[in-house]
Coordinates of C-alpha atoms in Angstrom, one line a residue:
X198 CA -11.6 36.6 -0.4
X199 CA -8.8 34.3 0.0
X200 CA -7.4 33.7 3.5
X201 CA -3.9 33.3 4.5
X202 CA -4.3 32.3 8.1
X203 CA -4.8 35.7 9.9
X204 CA -4.5 38.2 6.9
X205 CA -7.0 38.7 4.5
X206 CA -6.7 39.3 0.7
X207 CA -9.7 41.4 -0.5
X208 CA -11.0 41.7 -3.9
X209 CA -13.3 44.5 -4.2
X210 CA -15.3 45.8 -7.4
X211 CA -17.3 48.7 -7.8
X212 CA -20.2 46.5 -8.2
X213 CA -20.2 45.9 -4.4
X214 CA -20.2 49.8 -3.8
X215 CA -24.1 49.5 -3.4
X216 CA -23.2 47.9 0.0
X217 CA -19.9 49.7 0.8
X218 CA -19.1 53.3 0.7
X219 CA -15.7 54.5 -0.2
X220 CA -15.2 55.4 3.5
X221 CA -15.9 51.8 4.4
X222 CA -13.6 50.5 1.9
X223 CA -10.7 52.7 3.2
X224 CA -11.5 51.6 6.8
X225 CA -11.5 47.9 5.8
X226 CA -8.3 48.4 3.9
X227 CA -6.6 49.9 6.8
X228 CA -7.8 47.4 9.3
X229 CA -6.7 44.6 7.1
X230 CA -3.5 46.3 6.2
X231 CA -4.1 46.2 2.5
X232 CA -2.3 48.2 -0.1
X233 CA -3.3 49.0 -3.6
X234 CA -1.9 45.7 -4.9
X235 CA -4.6 44.0 -2.8
X236 CA -7.5 45.9 -4.3
X237 CA -9.0 45.4 -7.9
X238 CA -11.4 48.0 -9.0
X239 CA -13.7 47.6 -11.8
X240 CA -13.6 50.9 -14.0
X241 CA -16.0 52.0 -16.7
X242 CA -13.1 51.5 -19.3
X243 CA -13.0 47.8 -18.3
X244 CA -15.8 45.4 -19.6
X245 CA -17.1 42.4 -17.4
X246 CA -15.2 39.7 -19.4
X247 CA -11.8 41.4 -18.9
X248 CA -12.6 42.1 -15.2
X249 CA -13.6 38.5 -14.5
X250 CA -10.4 37.3 -16.3
X251 CA -8.3 39.6 -14.1
X252 CA -10.0 38.2 -11.0
X253 CA -9.4 34.7 -12.0
X254 CA -5.8 35.3 -12.7
X255 CA -5.3 37.0 -9.4
X256 CA -6.9 34.3 -7.3
X257 CA -5.0 31.7 -9.2
X258 CA -1.8 33.3 -8.4
X259 CA -2.7 33.7 -4.7
X260 CA -3.5 30.0 -4.4
X261 CA -0.7 28.7 -6.3
X262 CA 2.0 30.7 -4.6
X263 CA 0.5 30.5 -1.1
X264 CA 3.2 29.1 1.1
X265 CA 1.1 28.0 3.9
X266 CA -1.5 25.4 2.8
X267 CA -3.6 23.2 5.2
X268 CA -6.5 20.9 5.2
X269 CA -9.9 22.3 6.4
X270 CA -9.8 20.0 9.4
X271 CA -6.6 21.5 10.5
X272 CA -8.1 25.0 10.6
X273 CA -10.3 24.3 13.6
X274 CA -7.9 26.1 16.1
X275 CA -7.9 29.2 13.9
X276 CA -11.7 29.0 13.6
X277 CA -12.0 29.1 17.3
X278 CA -9.4 32.1 17.6
X279 CA -11.7 34.1 15.0
X280 CA -14.9 33.1 16.9
X281 CA -16.3 30.9 14.2
X282 CA -18.3 28.1 15.5
X283 CA -17.4 24.5 14.3
X284 CA -20.3 22.0 13.8
X285 CA -17.9 19.1 14.3
X286 CA -17.3 20.2 18.0
X287 CA -20.6 18.6 19.0
X288 CA -19.7 15.7 21.4
X289 CA -22.1 13.2 19.3
X290 CA -20.1 14.2 16.1
X291 CA -16.7 13.7 17.7
X292 CA -17.8 10.2 19.2
X293 CA -19.1 9.1 15.9
X294 CA -15.8 10.3 14.2
X295 CA -13.7 8.3 16.7
X296 CA -15.8 5.3 16.0
X297 CA -15.5 5.6 12.2
X298 CA -11.8 6.2 12.4
X299 CA -11.2 3.2 14.5
X300 CA -12.6 1.1 11.7
X301 CA -11.3 2.8 8.7
X302 CA -7.6 3.8 10.1
X303 CA -6.6 0.0 9.8
X304 CA -7.5 0.0 6.0
X305 CA -4.2 -0.2 4.0
X306 CA -5.0 -2.6 1.2
X307 CA -8.8 -2.6 0.3
X308 CA -9.1 -6.2 -1.2
X309 CA -7.2 -7.7 1.7
X310 CA -9.1 -5.7 4.2
X311 CA -12.1 -7.1 2.7
X312 CA -10.9 -10.6 2.7
X313 CA -10.0 -10.4 6.3
X314 CA -12.6 -8.2 7.8
X315 CA -15.8 -8.8 5.5
X316 CA -15.2 -12.6 4.5
X317 CA -18.7 -13.8 4.3
X318 CA -19.6 -11.8 1.3
X319 CA -16.5 -13.2 -0.8
X320 CA -16.2 -16.5 -2.7
X321 CA -18.6 -18.2 -0.3
X322 CA -21.5 -15.8 -1.1
X323 CA -20.8 -16.1 -4.8
X324 CA -20.8 -19.9 -4.7
X325 CA -24.2 -19.9 -2.6
X326 CA -25.7 -17.5 -5.3
X327 CA -24.7 -20.1 -8.0
X328 CA -26.2 -22.8 -6.1
X329 CA -29.3 -21.1 -5.4
X330 CA -29.9 -20.1 -9.0
X331 CA -29.2 -23.8 -10.1
X332 CA -31.6 -25.0 -7.6
X333 CA -34.3 -23.2 -9.3
X334 CA -33.3 -23.3 -12.9
X335 CA -31.9 -26.9 -13.0
X336 CA -29.7 -26.2 -16.2
X337 CA -27.0 -28.8 -15.3
X338 CA -29.2 -31.6 -14.2
X339 CA -28.8 -33.5 -17.3
X340 CA -30.0 -37.3 -16.8
X341 CA -29.8 -37.3 -13.1
X342 CA -32.8 -37.7 -10.9
X343 CA -34.2 -34.2 -10.3
X344 CA -34.9 -34.7 -6.5
X345 CA -31.6 -36.4 -5.9
X346 CA -29.9 -33.4 -7.7
X347 CA -31.8 -30.7 -5.6
X348 CA -30.9 -32.8 -2.5
X349 CA -27.2 -32.7 -3.4
X350 CA -27.4 -28.9 -4.0
X351 CA -29.1 -28.3 -0.7
X352 CA -26.2 -30.4 1.1
X353 CA -23.6 -28.1 -0.6
X354 CA -25.5 -25.0 0.4
X355 CA -25.4 -26.3 4.1
X356 CA -21.8 -26.9 3.8
X357 CA -21.2 -23.4 2.6
X358 CA -23.3 -22.0 5.4
X359 CA -21.0 -24.0 8.0
X360 CA -18.0 -22.4 6.5
X361 CA -19.7 -18.9 7.0
X362 CA -20.5 -19.8 10.7
X363 CA -16.9 -21.1 11.2
X364 CA -15.7 -17.5 11.1
X365 CA -15.8 -15.4 14.2
X366 CA -17.3 -11.8 13.8
X367 CA -14.4 -9.5 12.7
X368 CA -13.3 -6.6 14.7
X369 CA -14.5 -4.2 12.1
X370 CA -17.9 -5.6 12.0
X371 CA -18.2 -5.8 15.9
X372 CA -17.4 -1.9 16.0
X373 CA -19.6 -1.3 13.0
X374 CA -22.7 -3.0 14.6
X375 CA -22.0 -1.4 17.9
X376 CA -21.9 2.1 16.4
X377 CA -25.1 1.8 14.5
X378 CA -26.8 0.3 17.6
X379 CA -26.4 3.9 19.3
X380 CA -29.4 6.3 19.3
X381 CA -30.5 7.9 15.9
X382 CA -28.4 11.1 15.8
X383 CA -25.3 9.3 16.8
X384 CA -25.5 6.7 14.1
X385 CA -26.4 9.2 11.6
X386 CA -23.1 11.1 12.3
X387 CA -21.3 7.9 12.3
X388 CA -22.7 6.7 8.9
X389 CA -21.8 10.2 7.5
X390 CA -18.3 9.8 8.8
X391 CA -17.8 6.3 7.5
X392 CA -19.0 7.3 4.0
X393 CA -16.5 10.2 3.9
X394 CA -13.6 8.1 5.2
X395 CA -14.4 5.2 2.8
X396 CA -15.0 7.5 -0.2
X397 CA -11.5 9.1 0.6
X398 CA -9.8 5.7 0.6
X399 CA -11.5 4.2 -2.4
X400 CA -10.9 7.5 -4.6
X401 CA -7.1 7.1 -4.0
X402 CA -7.1 3.4 -5.1
X403 CA -9.6 3.7 -7.9
X404 CA -8.2 6.7 -9.6
X405 CA -5.0 4.8 -10.5
X406 CA -6.9 1.7 -11.6
X407 CA -9.3 3.7 -14.0
X408 CA -6.3 5.2 -15.6
X409 CA -4.8 1.9 -16.2
X410 CA -8.3 0.7 -17.5
X411 CA -8.3 3.8 -20.0
X412 CA -4.9 2.8 -21.2
X413 CA -5.7 -0.8 -21.7
X414 CA -9.1 -0.1 -23.6
X415 CA -7.2 1.7 -26.2
X416 CA -5.7 -1.6 -27.1
X417 CA -8.3 -4.1 -28.0
X418 CA -6.2 -7.1 -28.0
X419 CA -5.5 -6.9 -24.1
X420 CA -9.0 -8.3 -23.2
X421 CA -7.6 -10.5 -20.4
X422 CA -5.8 -7.5 -18.8
X423 CA -8.9 -5.4 -19.1
X424 CA -11.1 -8.1 -17.5
X425 CA -8.4 -8.3 -14.6
X426 CA -8.3 -4.6 -13.9
X427 CA -12.2 -4.4 -13.9
X428 CA -11.9 -7.3 -11.2
X429 CA -9.6 -5.1 -9.2
X430 CA -12.1 -2.2 -9.6
X431 CA -14.7 -4.2 -8.1
X432 CA -12.5 -5.5 -5.4
X433 CA -11.1 -2.0 -4.4
X434 CA -14.5 -0.5 -4.1
X435 CA -15.5 -0.1 -0.4
X436 CA -18.6 1.7 0.9
X437 CA -21.0 1.3 3.8
X438 CA -23.1 -0.9 1.7
X439 CA -20.3 -3.7 2.0
X440 CA -20.6 -3.6 5.7
X441 CA -24.4 -3.9 5.8
X442 CA -23.9 -6.7 3.2
X443 CA -21.7 -8.5 5.7
X444 CA -24.3 -7.9 8.3
X445 CA -26.8 -9.6 6.1
X446 CA -24.6 -12.6 5.6
X447 CA -23.8 -13.0 9.0
X448 CA -27.5 -12.9 10.0
X449 CA -28.4 -15.4 7.2
X450 CA -25.7 -17.7 8.3
X451 CA -26.8 -17.7 11.8
X452 CA -30.3 -19.0 10.7
X453 CA -28.8 -22.3 9.7
X454 CA -27.7 -22.8 13.4
X455 CA -30.2 -24.5 15.9
X456 CA -32.8 -21.9 17.2
X457 CA -31.5 -22.1 20.9
X458 CA -28.0 -21.5 19.8
X459 CA -26.5 -18.4 21.8
X460 CA -24.9 -17.0 18.5
X461 CA -28.2 -17.1 16.6
X462 CA -30.0 -15.4 19.6
X463 CA -27.5 -12.7 19.9
X464 CA -28.0 -11.7 16.1
X465 CA -31.7 -11.5 16.1
X466 CA -31.8 -7.8 16.6
X467 CA -29.9 -6.9 13.3
X468 CA -33.0 -6.8 11.0
X469 CA -34.6 -4.3 13.4
X470 CA -31.4 -2.2 13.3
X471 CA -31.5 -2.0 9.5
X472 CA -35.3 -1.4 9.5
X473 CA -34.7 1.6 11.6
X474 CA -32.1 3.0 9.5
X475 CA -34.4 2.4 6.3
X476 CA -37.3 4.1 8.2
X477 CA -34.8 7.0 8.9
X478 CA -34.1 7.7 5.2
X479 CA -31.0 5.5 4.7
X480 CA -30.8 3.3 1.5
X481 CA -31.0 -0.5 1.8
X482 CA -29.1 -2.7 -0.8
X483 CA -31.7 -4.9 -2.3
X484 CA -29.6 -6.7 -4.8
X485 CA -25.9 -7.3 -4.3
X486 CA -24.3 -5.8 -7.4
X487 CA -21.2 -8.1 -7.1
X488 CA -23.0 -11.4 -6.7
X489 CA -26.1 -10.6 -8.5
X490 CA -28.3 -11.9 -5.8
X491 CA -30.7 -11.0 -3.0
X492 CA -30.3 -12.3 0.5
X493 CA -34.0 -13.3 0.8
X494 CA -34.1 -14.1 4.5
X495 CA -32.4 -10.9 5.4
X496 CA -34.3 -8.7 3.1
X497 CA -37.6 -10.4 4.2
X498 CA -36.9 -9.9 8.0
X499 CA -35.8 -6.4 7.5
X500 CA -39.0 -5.7 5.7
X501 CA -41.0 -7.5 8.3
X502 CA -39.5 -5.2 11.1
X503 CA -40.1 -2.2 9.0
X504 CA -43.7 -3.1 8.6
X505 CA -43.9 -3.4 12.5
X506 CA -42.2 0.1 13.0
X507 CA -44.5 1.8 10.6
X508 CA -47.7 0.1 11.2
X509 CA -48.8 -2.7 9.0
X510 CA -51.8 -0.9 7.9
X511 CA -49.7 1.6 5.9
X512 CA -49.9 1.6 2.0
X513 CA -46.7 1.8 0.0
X514 CA -46.1 2.7 -3.5
X515 CA -42.9 1.7 -5.5
X516 CA -41.1 3.8 -8.0
X517 CA -38.3 2.2 -10.0
X518 CA -35.9 3.7 -12.6
X519 CA -34.2 1.7 -15.3
X520 CA -31.6 2.6 -17.8
X521 CA -28.4 2.2 -19.7
X522 CA -25.2 3.3 -17.7
X523 CA -24.5 6.9 -17.4
X524 CA -27.9 8.2 -18.5
X525 CA -28.5 10.3 -15.3
X526 CA -30.8 7.6 -13.4
X527 CA -29.6 8.6 -9.8
X528 CA -29.6 12.3 -10.6
X529 CA -33.2 12.1 -12.0
X530 CA -34.4 10.5 -8.6
X531 CA -32.4 12.8 -6.4
X532 CA -33.9 15.9 -8.3
X533 CA -37.4 14.4 -8.2
X534 CA -37.6 13.4 -4.5
X535 CA -34.8 15.3 -2.8
X536 CA -32.8 12.0 -2.0
X537 CA -29.0 11.3 -2.1
X538 CA -28.4 8.3 -4.2
X539 CA -24.5 8.3 -5.0
X540 CA -24.2 9.9 -8.5
X541 CA -21.0 9.8 -10.8
X542 CA -20.0 9.2 -14.4
X543 CA -19.6 5.4 -14.8
X544 CA -20.7 2.4 -12.9
X545 CA -21.3 4.0 -9.7
X546 CA -24.5 2.4 -8.5
X547 CA -24.1 -1.4 -8.3
X548 CA -27.1 -3.6 -7.9
X549 CA -30.2 -2.1 -6.8
X550 CA -30.9 0.2 -3.7
X551 CA -34.3 1.0 -2.1
X552 CA -35.1 4.1 -0.1
X553 CA -38.3 4.8 1.9
X554 CA -39.8 8.3 1.9
X555 CA -42.7 9.3 4.0
X556 CA -45.5 11.1 2.2
X557 CA -46.6 14.4 3.5
X558 CA -50.2 15.1 4.2
X559 CA -50.8 17.2 1.0
X560 CA -49.6 14.6 -1.4
X561 CA -51.0 11.7 0.7
X562 CA -54.5 12.8 -0.2
X563 CA -53.6 12.5 -4.0
X564 CA -51.7 9.3 -3.7
X565 CA -53.8 7.5 -1.0
X566 CA -50.7 6.0 0.4
X567 CA -48.5 6.6 3.4
X568 CA -44.9 5.8 2.1
X569 CA -43.2 5.7 -1.2
X570 CA -40.4 3.3 -2.0
X571 CA -37.8 4.4 -4.4
X572 CA -35.5 1.9 -6.2
X573 CA -32.3 3.0 -8.0
X574 CA -30.6 0.5 -10.3
X575 CA -27.0 0.2 -11.5
X576 CA -26.6 1.1 -15.2
X577 CA -27.4 -1.7 -17.7
X578 CA -25.3 -2.4 -20.8
X579 CA -22.2 -1.3 -18.9
X580 CA -18.9 -1.7 -21.0
X581 CA -17.1 -2.9 -17.7
X582 CA -19.6 -5.7 -16.9
X583 CA -19.7 -6.7 -20.7
X584 CA -16.2 -8.4 -20.1
X585 CA -18.0 -10.9 -17.8
X586 CA -19.7 -14.0 -19.4
X587 CA -23.0 -13.7 -17.8
X588 CA -23.4 -9.9 -18.2
X589 CA -26.5 -10.1 -20.4
X590 CA -28.1 -12.6 -18.0
X591 CA -27.3 -10.1 -15.2
X592 CA -29.0 -7.2 -16.8
X593 CA -32.1 -9.2 -17.6
X594 CA -32.5 -10.6 -14.0
X595 CA -32.2 -6.9 -12.5
X596 CA -34.6 -5.5 -15.2
X597 CA -37.2 -8.1 -14.6
X598 CA -37.0 -7.8 -10.7
X599 CA -37.2 -4.0 -10.4
X600 CA -40.0 -3.8 -13.0
X601 CA -41.8 -6.5 -11.2
X602 CA -41.7 -4.8 -7.8
X603 CA -42.8 -1.4 -9.2
X604 CA -46.2 0.5 -9.4
X605 CA -44.5 2.7 -12.0
X606 CA -41.2 2.2 -13.9
X607 CA -39.1 5.3 -15.2
X608 CA -37.3 4.0 -18.3
X609 CA -34.5 6.6 -18.5
X610 CA -32.9 6.9 -21.9
X611 CA -30.2 9.4 -23.0
X612 CA -30.9 10.5 -26.8
X613 CA -27.6 8.6 -28.0
X614 CA -28.4 5.3 -26.2
X615 CA -32.1 4.7 -27.2
X616 CA -31.4 1.7 -29.2
X617 CA -29.5 -0.1 -26.4
X618 CA -32.6 -0.4 -24.3
X619 CA -34.4 -2.7 -26.8
X620 CA -33.0 -6.2 -25.8
X621 CA -33.6 -5.3 -22.1
X622 CA -37.2 -4.2 -22.8
X623 CA -37.9 -7.4 -24.7
X624 CA -36.9 -9.4 -21.6
X625 CA -39.1 -7.4 -19.4
X626 CA -42.0 -8.1 -21.8
X627 CA -41.4 -11.7 -21.6
X628 CA -41.6 -11.5 -17.7
X629 CA -44.9 -9.5 -17.8
X630 CA -46.6 -11.8 -20.2
X631 CA -46.3 -14.3 -17.6
X632 CA -47.1 -12.1 -14.8
X633 CA -50.4 -10.9 -16.5
X634 CA -51.9 -14.1 -15.1
X635 CA -51.7 -12.7 -11.5
X636 CA -53.0 -9.4 -12.6
X637 CA -49.7 -7.4 -12.6
X638 CA -49.8 -4.6 -15.2
X639 CA -47.3 -1.8 -14.1
X640 CA -47.3 1.8 -15.5
X641 CA -44.4 2.8 -17.7
X642 CA -42.7 6.2 -18.6
X643 CA -40.0 6.8 -20.9
X644 CA -37.7 9.9 -20.0
X645 CA -35.5 10.9 -22.9
X646 CA -32.5 13.1 -21.4
X647 CA -30.0 15.4 -22.9
X648 CA -32.7 17.0 -25.3
X649 CA -31.6 20.6 -26.3
X650 CA -35.0 21.7 -28.1
X651 CA -37.7 23.0 -25.9
X652 CA -40.4 21.9 -28.5
X653 CA -39.0 18.2 -28.5
X654 CA -42.1 16.8 -27.6
X655 CA -44.1 18.2 -30.7
X656 CA -41.2 17.4 -33.1
X657 CA -40.5 13.8 -32.0
X658 CA -43.9 12.6 -32.8
X659 CA -42.4 10.5 -35.4
X660 CA -39.8 8.9 -33.1
X661 CA -42.5 8.3 -30.5
X662 CA -44.6 6.3 -33.2
X663 CA -41.4 4.3 -34.3
X664 CA -40.7 3.5 -30.6
X665 CA -44.2 2.4 -29.9
X666 CA -44.1 0.3 -33.1
X667 CA -40.8 -1.3 -32.0
X668 CA -42.5 -2.0 -28.5
X669 CA -45.4 -3.7 -30.3
X670 CA -43.0 -5.8 -32.4
X671 CA -41.2 -7.0 -29.4
X672 CA -44.4 -7.9 -27.4
X673 CA -45.8 -10.0 -30.4
X674 CA -42.4 -11.7 -30.7
X675 CA -42.4 -12.5 -27.0
X676 CA -46.0 -13.5 -27.1
X677 CA -45.5 -15.9 -29.8
X678 CA -42.5 -17.6 -27.7
X679 CA -44.8 -17.7 -24.6
X680 CA -47.7 -19.2 -26.6
X681 CA -49.8 -16.2 -25.6
X682 CA -50.5 -14.8 -29.1
X683 CA -53.6 -12.9 -28.1
X684 CA -51.2 -10.1 -26.9
X685 CA -50.6 -7.9 -29.8
X686 CA -49.6 -4.5 -28.2
X687 CA -47.1 -3.3 -25.6
X688 CA -50.1 -1.7 -24.0
X689 CA -51.5 -5.2 -23.4
X690 CA -48.5 -5.9 -21.0
X691 CA -47.7 -2.5 -19.5
X692 CA -49.9 0.6 -19.0
X693 CA -48.3 3.0 -21.6
X694 CA -49.4 5.9 -23.9
X695 CA -47.1 7.0 -26.7
X696 CA -48.5 10.6 -26.2
X697 CA -48.3 11.1 -22.4
X698 CA -45.9 8.3 -21.7
X699 CA -42.7 10.2 -23.3
X700 CA -41.1 13.1 -21.4
X701 CA -38.0 15.1 -22.9
X702 CA -35.7 16.7 -20.3
X703 CA -32.7 18.9 -21.2
X704 CA -29.2 18.2 -20.0
X705 CA -28.2 18.9 -16.5
X706 CA -25.4 21.3 -17.4
X707 CA -25.0 24.3 -19.6
X708 CA -21.7 23.2 -21.1
X709 CA -19.0 20.9 -19.9
X710 CA -18.6 20.3 -16.2
X711 CA -16.8 20.9 -13.7
X712 CA -17.1 24.7 -14.5
X713 CA -20.4 24.7 -16.4
X714 CA -23.4 26.1 -14.6
X715 CA -26.4 23.9 -13.9
X716 CA -29.3 24.2 -16.3
X717 CA -32.4 25.7 -14.7
X718 CA -34.5 24.0 -17.5
X719 CA -33.5 20.6 -16.1
X720 CA -35.2 20.9 -12.8
X721 CA -38.2 22.7 -14.2
X722 CA -38.6 19.7 -16.7
X723 CA -38.1 17.1 -13.8
X724 CA -40.6 18.9 -11.8
X725 CA -43.3 18.7 -14.4
X726 CA -42.6 15.1 -15.0
X727 CA -42.8 14.4 -11.2
X728 CA -46.3 16.1 -11.1
X729 CA -47.2 13.7 -14.0
X730 CA -45.9 10.8 -12.0
X731 CA -47.9 11.7 -8.9
X732 CA -51.0 12.3 -11.1
X733 CA -50.7 8.9 -12.6
X734 CA -50.1 7.1 -9.4
X735 CA -53.1 8.9 -7.7
X736 CA -55.4 7.9 -10.6
X737 CA -54.6 4.0 -10.1
X738 CA -57.3 3.3 -7.6
X739 CA -60.0 4.9 -9.7
X740 CA -58.7 2.9 -12.7
X741 CA -58.8 -0.4 -10.7
X742 CA -62.5 0.3 -9.6
X743 CA -63.5 1.0 -13.3
X744 CA -61.7 -2.2 -14.5
X745 CA -63.3 -4.3 -11.7
X746 CA -66.8 -2.9 -12.6
X747 CA -66.2 -3.8 -16.2
X748 CA -65.3 -7.3 -15.3
X749 CA -68.3 -7.6 -13.0
X750 CA -70.7 -6.4 -15.8
X751 CA -69.1 -8.9 -18.3
X752 CA -69.8 -11.6 -15.8

């Protein structure tokens, strides 16, 4: 039905007559003052396709020609008149909405707003990132004394931290921290309203920029203009992660102040606030996608507080997904674990986000752990990021980090993008050749998405062999460069089997969205894959015992 305030337009077919008798239909028509033009009946002479077409045409005409249109939020009074309960009437929800609106109502121009209200994560943070990387890599040291060079870098870092501390906490950040300091339900409502408000604001701005980006991309000669629009896209993106990122920078900057400083003492509670949110199921930004850096002290202190909240004795497993842009990584995690990572076509996720899941009692017996950390990463090999000079290095850093943190890495590949993962995997192999010395050998599973054939696993035996051969060649090349030529196979570096380490999953949609229905086979295949992942992780302790006993026997 389509509602026009107080009058109802009913579309009733004979297929509903199992529920409504003819008398009931007449009573309903009389009560709602409906005439024959308001009722569509499916006769035996009319097939389903014609009937559905008629329904669509009628509904479209009503929607287009309706003179009175309003937003759902404006229908609250009408809902009350009709006796419909409204969830948002809850006092906690109303207070949270008021707090969120107080922050977002002042946003007119997103880049200017970020510069004024979230200044610590701008150019200063990017310069700090550059100095920190140079301090460890020493690529520009040249003929200078290494210790003197490091000392200069540290002085520059201190100067930048002073600049950060020179800013007073903005009004927006004061309101944000105050709102998330409220009890659990209140801050859950607040963060939900913040997400909706910020998504609406970003959508309006980003849609125009994306249209410009599409037009410029058709002209390959306008690379500088494309680069400029890409920068605007990044600057015009605003979400709750930016507020948490600013909170992290405020905290890190305060650590450079004397321990007795009142400013530092007032900010000591921030990591615990974020740890409580992480415990309650909110994602935490692990890698800043704009600066390509981890705020180490902030992340360490948040995780230390989390450890205290959930008991230090608890065991945690880490599952990571890695893949080329727009291969369905976030959707895969959401389907597997019932979480809500942001999903969209294009570079939606930026950097890496971690989310804590409490394991229920049944699965706990299998996995022998209390919590699972899920890490979602941004798409690698993104066309937008390719405009930047250090895009390849950015991808390599991200891939190496998240694989290094994980107990099992899901490498997600769309069938049309399989070759694009080779150079990323090669970097991962390099990293793990070095990490073998500390006993790190993570599990690895390849997920091939958008596979239409149900017998794909049997028919792609040749492709799996070719993939394994390529992985072995990459391992041998990397081992030669690392002077560890005893490693000949990919399985020497990562725990992987060509037969059991590849999963084929059909496309999510039956047809083209947005009207296409969801493919039930997608969920079924993901469920089978999830069972396999749990089984693999559950066997890890038994395999470690076997390996340790072999080592003992050799000794």
